[in-house]
Amino acid sequence: MVNPILLIIIPLATAFFIPLLAIVWKNGSRYLALLAALANVLIGIKLLPYVLEKPIHVTIAGFKAPIGIDLLAGPLGIVFSLIISITGFLVLIYSIGYIRDESINKYYTLFLLLLTGSTGMVLTNDIFNLFVFFEILCISSYILVAYNRDEHGLEAAIKYLVLGSVGSLLFLIAIAIIYLKLGTLNMADISDKFDALGGSYRMMVVVLILSGLGVEAAIFPLNSWLPDAHSSAPSSISALLSGFVIEVALIVVMKLVYSVFHAMQVLNALAVVGVITLLVGEFAAFRQENIKRVLAYSSIGQVGLILLALSINSKAGISAAVLQIINHTASKSILFLVSGYFILKTGSYRYSDYSGIAKRMPVSSLLFVLAALSLIGVPPFLGFFSKLQIVMAAAARGSTFYVSLVSLVLLGTIVEGAYFLRIAQVLYFGRQQDTDSGWLETGNAAGIDMESVGNAPVSAVIPVLLLGIVVVFGFLFLTNLNGVTGSIAGEITRALSLASLF
Amino acid sequence: MRKVKGFILLWLFTMIAWVLGTGTFRIDELVTGLVLSFGVVVLFASFTSLYRDIKITPKSIVLMPVYLIVFLWEMIKSNIDVALRVINPAMPIKPGVVQLKTRLHSPLAKLILANSITLTPGTLTMDVKDDSLFIHWIDVEAENIEEATRKVGWKFERILKEIIQ
Amino acid sequence: MAFSMLFILPVIGIVLSLIFVKVDFLKNLINLTIFGALVYFNILLLNSVGETFKLPFAFLGQSLTFRVTYLALYFSLMINGISFLTAIFSWRFMRERENSSLYYVWWLTKTLGMFGVIFSGDFLTFFLSWELMSWGTYFVMVQRGGAAAKASYKYLVYAISSAMVLLAGIVILYASFGTFSFAELSKAYSNISTGMLILTLVLFIGSFSVESAVFPLHSWLPDAYSETFSPMSSYLSSISTRLGTYGIILFLFVIAGVSVIDRLQIIGAINFRYVIGVFAVLTIIVPTFTAVFQDDAKKLVMWSGIGQGGYVLLGIVSGSALGIGGGMFHMMSMLTFESVILLSIAAVEYRTGTTNMNKLGGLIKKQPVAFIGLLAGIIALAGIPPMNGFVSKWFIYRSLILSGYPFLAIGAMIGTLATILAVYKLIHNIFLGQLREEYNGVKEVPFDMQLPIWILIIIVWGSAVFPGITFSLIAKIQSSLGLTPVPYSLNGIATSAGDLDMLVVSIVFVAGLVVAYMVYLLGHRRKHVIQYDNYAAGHFLNKDIPYNYNAHFYAGMEHIFEPYRKKIIARSEKSLAALTGTIGDYLRHIYTGNVSTYAYYIVAAFVIGAIVLGGVF
Amino acid sequence: MRRFFSLILIIGFGFYLVTVIGRIPFAATGEAKGSVGVQIVNDTVNDTGAANAVTSVVVLYRGFDTLGEVTVLFLAALGMSLLLKGTEEVKARVFDESFILKTGSYLLFPFIVLFGLYIIVHGHLTPGGGFPGGVVIATAFFIIVMTSEMVRLRENLVSILESLAGLTFIALGIAGLLGTKNSFLANFMGKGVFNTILSAGIIPFIYAAIGIKVGSELTGAVGSMFLSPFGKQEEAGE
Amino acid sequence: MINYFFLLLVIVMLGSAIAIIFIRNLLAAVIVVTVVSLVASILFIFIASPDVAITEATIGAALTTVIFVLALSRTKKKT
Amino acid sequence: MEIAGQVLVLIGAIFLFLGSLGIIRMPDVFNRLQAGTKATTLGALSLIIGVGLMNTAFLWKAIVLVVFVVLTNPISSSTIARASYKMKVPMFKGTIKKMEESFLEEEEK
Amino acid sequence: MIITISLILIGIAVFLSFLRLLIGPTVSDRLLAADTLTTITAASIVLVAFVLGRLIYMDVAIVYAVIGFVGVVTVARYLEGGI
Amino acid sequence: MSNLITIENIVYLASFGLILIGLFIVFSDKNLVKLVIGLDIAETGVNILLVSTGYIQGKTAPIFSRTGLKASQMVDPVPQALVLTAIVIGFGVTALALALVVRLYQKTGTLDVSEIRGLKW
């Protein structure tokens, strides 16, 4: 059996090694990074069967759990690190063709550290270690958002950074309270002792952590960085950020809420917040013209949906949420990756300028549409099943409260469908403009020469196709997927306990 | 030869600093100190140039503590002087900026001179340029260069030029 | 075997069409074969009513089930029959059309979805198939691009909305009763609470109303259906809409049951069905009057087709055996006459290239088959003997009056009036009047395109004369749903409240026509003149100033109705879209772009969270 | 207006801080609360052989955090060099050497460096360690860079040092993984004589690596700031 | 007694922090921040954490100042 | 030893106090520097040595610290003075300027 | 006793320098005040170390001296326009 | 009065004060550099809070520098280790923020938060 700590160490060591390699071999970093991601994928696959039977508990520096740091590689950890490394691997393939400037070594280093940070977040079982990995994740994303060094990227990065810092500040205060009252940092230990705390302390810790980690998880009032950051980053990075970064933060928050703090009281409020997030995201996306902002707002909407699902307080809901995360990762990555080449080829961010681009880039456009359909929740794509499961799980709670939330979710879906299909129609049938004079098919307002638009390179199409397979044929493996997500749900809803680790 | 002198002197000084810092003569500390200070001196050899100018003659070795004592005395005097001025409600000051000349050439010597002047009665070195020192004087007693030089810097310079080339 | 062939064949068709996407002949041949085979297998299926089928895999612990019922068979027969005829028509029509390479793929996809909807045995299957069908419809409509894309987008928004409402209903049912199966749900409905009943009724009926274009939700239909390729227009308008009606029937009679629904007495005698009936009547009146003012032939038919859908609904909600039978029958008649009208128009379009009635006229001599088809269609549409529209409408009126819904009946009759006006405009503007110069070279369409028209004419007439053939199936459906079956005979019905013998009616009617024609011939009042040897309103006619009443055909009526045609629906749609936009605008103004404000949000979120959650810990 | 709202929010936030956290006394509860800390303080000498319990926590008990922290600095340095790499060389660097400052910093430089090294190698005995030591060394460089025109930072050298130090850290960790304890970062060396420099197993070595890494990272980070051009850049062609 | 000294330092620290709100000159603000860090570092000694004190002093005071000043010099209006 | 240390500590504290008083009272930057540097340097020196004398364990490090303070303080105050002069911080009125040449390049021009 | 008096004096000194830091009309004044504060606090750390009886705190004081120097030099160089 | 001046009250005062003032600066100041300064201050406050969690009155630093010191006399070392990490991370973030600010200034020529709103809505 492989030690799960390698999942963190391999990309980290590779990131440290890249500057050395760069001296000898200028472009070697892209292949090295690929190799590292691939290694992580393989390790994850190898570990998955073990983990589904019994979580692996790893001590660091040979000290037992409450004293030293430890990692807990349960189904959640391994599945999410698989999601992370697979997405990372595919986006790395994409980056070969997409990122072509002088500082690619730095790009790949940052990329690997982003993977490290997010993998660490899902694997760690120590709350301060979580903070450290959270910061690694955040900082690498700040930099990557500004990677192009253009005005928008920098501005978005600054906003992201300030908000992330305020969030981590709140998080640290929560850690301080925990340590002050409980004298421990290990999550299992906290879980054992937490219920004995006074109400106001528990409230404070939970709310602080929600509003601290919530910044990265893009819960509604805290997500104001998201549209800017996701739309200004290089598309490959947007794919990562939307693809797994926010989801990882979200699932970690919920893991804390469920299995560490047992704070089921907040779930109703969170469900409401989730629905608000969803509605804000979908409605705001409806008004966007910049394709990446549309996608970014749609991510907010999806996060709201996932949050709602996670707040249902039933295994079915969490399991559905994980399924939705998988779907969102694949679909949103496709959308961002494809839109990256749309932007690159046409030089415009407005989707109304991509009129009829489907004739020039057929595969990309097709996958764009399929991914969009999956996000909307159209059968038989994966997104439908996850959304259906979420809705059913919510309805299964049987209360009017959840039923009304579900109806709002469905309302959001309608809006989502409206704007996504508007884009899809533009891709295939040209621009549409709702003026009083009616239908206008004036393809090229921006003066883009569609004839010169070529197809995307193979390095971009392959990852998109592979992700497309997940989206389109995912439903064939629904039973298997549900098995895995079910065990994750089991892990999240079970209270952690120090005794159970040994 | 001068290079080696500077090198050894710096090594010596760093060693002294190390021993004082650790406050012990335990063998492991000494060895570590030797190795580390050697490393520092070797790695940053260009910084040894300052120390080449220090004379190692019996006279200079004797004069070093003398300088220290003179300096401390002047310093105490200066402080009392400043203290009096500060406490005095009338605040008897007559500030000004004057220039003085020095005959010292070595940078180290000029630096020590400048620092000494800064810490002594009512004067503050603002800059050193070639052989001129620019002084802010809280109570200007002499405005021309020669007189100022004599009044402010001479007592230090006299000793310093024996210690440092 | 026969059953699974219904699903396997379209899949094969899709795959082959994709493979031979560039080979027109092969593609057409394959698909014609497949549609033919589907008809065959469908007929075979008549022997296996009551059987159920399961898909080999399960989802959410629910197996996807199908069952064969008479209701389903009725619909599948309609679907397959019309598909086959349309396929024959399409062979030549679709040759070398732009953007039509995936024509059959989308069509078959839609067909597949429709089969799934009608044969499904539980709501999960139903919903999946429903989505497949909606998307199939969308792709069928959108494939032509251009204006079709915009119209289809409207459909899509409606369809997604309706699907979401449907999903909400299904999920609520699942949450309450823990099952998707129709059989179990119908058991559960016998003692359902009133609130739940109202909620589900609103959700399901509301959702199906979109697909079946019931009054306030109909506005997507005319543009969407008419902008696509003409054979598809015909196909869609004749059958696609009826799947929504299928949903309503399914919900009202299979799931809920009339007796359960009738527990809902709203005010006095006005029960829930009456409310639906009011909407049905509005569906008849408003679109039909809109149809009168259309300039495009296809749009005109579409608008009046919406009205015909209203008749179907009206018949079904009337609740009596006669009414349900009439509604069911009207579905069949509508299928045929809409189809024949639109195929005729398509035939005209095939030759002239336009369906704009202002640019047509006088084609009667050039395209007589199309004329006859159209004539047969509009007779049926207007509900005049001896065509099948008369039979169904007669049933419906009859049942409405007998069930004590006179106001609904009156409303429906007003609709008929408008229908007559509309169809007269249709036939006049296309076939009568003066032939335009540019259409001098127009010929009749070739025989393979005439064939479906002829077949449909025969059905339109035949099913009217012998309604019993259709009613035999309808009666079986009714008894399988636990309703009283229609007391039918081969050529009509015979009940205590009066009977109808179509054979007699037809003979009388034909005899009357013959008499009238004789009178006409005997009168010697006709005279052949050359087209331009004529005058109108003091002007002599020539090529440039044709005798033209096409535009503003009902100018006077337009004048009267203008103040009432406020396009409320279109406006409210627009303002809904604008509202969505405005909400979006307001919501996104939260993101002010000022980073200090954003930071403020975070801490404010904490404080608010602490205040809100302070109590629950 | 903005200040007013901010003040209100701050008061709200402060209310929660004061009423919830402010009520926790940390002098009174004493032993009972700090279970982990108390255990560590009691066992640290036996477990690690380091005199400075904080160091043993930083390097061993919570060494993984430290690895992450070094990574964060690495990231920051990397990001700064990525972001600030000027499109053009710094042209007119206003530079006016001050004799006193220059000579003074030359005089002090070796001592500051030595002091930094002292802090690093005594990390397990006295306060300080890799981080402050590294910073002090880096600071010495900054003084030189700031006061005299002599130095051009060699970015390559800095990044090589950085990488090597980071890899050393990880290699030491992996050595623990391969060793008998089979745990990342486990102490596989002997503990040595208590309170001498070569005690506490791998701690001094890791601290040395951290020191070098931190020093080079900070040098790189601040260096890239140094090299960045002044003021607003008018970019042609945008 | 030592508590009062401690309190005085805290007041100095908070006063400096509040002063930052009102100081328009960025460089002055940076100097004041340095003071805040320095005083914080003494507080760390009072609460028995010399390690933190050293780190706060080196990183919080020195490096932060250096980097702030560099940033200021790079964001000055071009002269 | 102990007593000497205490006296030194007291002297140191007094000088520190005087130095800061001077900082408050003096009229311009340069005069404040005069007060600040000298008094605080001597104050720190005597205080630290005093502590070193009171507890001999502290002495060695105290010497290091003192040397450091004595070296750096004048340098930093010189630097501040130079910078202030260069950026033309207003001087106390009546300040005499008597230089044959200026040490600032700009003034020469 | 002596220690107490010294602490009081140092406290006043700290406060006075702090005042200069606040009011200092020019940046130079503030810088000067900060420099003085550094020196004073370094001295007071030594005193505190003595009071608390831990030699190790002296290291902090040395670091302090270095830091003060660095900070002042940086800001002063900036004022001069040197960096 | 004097019983209010305990170590914990003073520490809490310091840390809460710094946190709140820092956040206030973040909320209300228009200059980006000031904003970063505010974050820095708030971070310092949090660090003080975090260190204080390990402090026990009357105990000394957890360093066995001379014989005779017992573990029972020492404060908790763990929070100190945490704060070391937090300080370094905070510095990294600050430095990065300043790099971004500098770069943004080089692009736009402004540091005013209310002007840097190229991205909104």
mmCIF file of C-alpha atoms in Angstrom, chain D residues 95-101 103-105 107-108 111-112 118 126, chain F residues 61 64 68 71-72 74-76 78-79 82 86 103-106:
data_model
loop_
_atom_site.group_PDB
_atom_site.id
_atom_site.type_symbol
_atom_site.label_atom_id
_atom_site.label_comp_id
_atom_site.label_asym_id
_atom_site.label_seq_id
_atom_site.Cartn_x
_atom_site.Cartn_y
_atom_site.Cartn_z
ATOM 1 C CA PHE D 95 21.251 56.589 -6.485
ATOM 2 C CA ASP D 96 23.165 58.829 -4.289
ATOM 3 C CA GLU D 97 25.507 56.906 -2.080
ATOM 4 C CA SER D 98 25.885 58.055 1.445
ATOM 5 C CA PHE D 99 29.382 57.503 2.711
ATOM 6 C CA ILE D 100 28.456 56.888 6.315
ATOM 7 C CA LEU D 101 25.728 54.499 5.487
ATOM 8 C CA THR D 103 30.759 52.202 5.090
ATOM 9 C CA GLY D 104 28.649 51.488 8.105
ATOM 10 C CA SER D 105 26.763 48.748 6.379
ATOM 11 C CA LEU D 107 31.248 47.265 8.575
ATOM 12 C CA LEU D 108 28.176 45.647 10.005
ATOM 13 C CA PHE D 111 28.375 40.597 11.869
ATOM 14 C CA ILE D 112 24.763 40.647 10.936
ATOM 15 C CA TYR D 118 23.984 32.125 15.134
ATOM 16 C CA THR D 126 17.674 29.544 22.070
ATOM 17 C CA LYS F 61 25.541 39.442 25.358
ATOM 18 C CA VAL F 64 27.590 42.611 22.053
ATOM 19 C CA PHE F 68 25.939 47.104 18.191
ATOM 20 C CA LEU F 71 27.722 51.430 16.098
ATOM 21 C CA THR F 72 24.315 51.624 14.555
ATOM 22 C CA PRO F 74 24.960 57.277 15.029
ATOM 23 C CA ILE F 75 24.806 55.795 11.585
ATOM 24 C CA SER F 76 21.052 55.819 11.522
ATOM 25 C CA SER F 78 23.311 60.554 10.387
ATOM 26 C CA THR F 79 21.233 58.969 7.707
ATOM 27 C CA ARG F 82 21.096 63.588 5.662
ATOM 28 C CA LYS F 86 18.168 66.495 1.375
ATOM 29 C CA PHE F 103 27.363 67.685 0.079
ATOM 30 C CA LEU F 104 24.269 67.495 -2.016
ATOM 31 C CA GLU F 105 24.599 67.167 -5.719
ATOM 32 C CA GLU F 106 21.398 69.006 -6.444
#
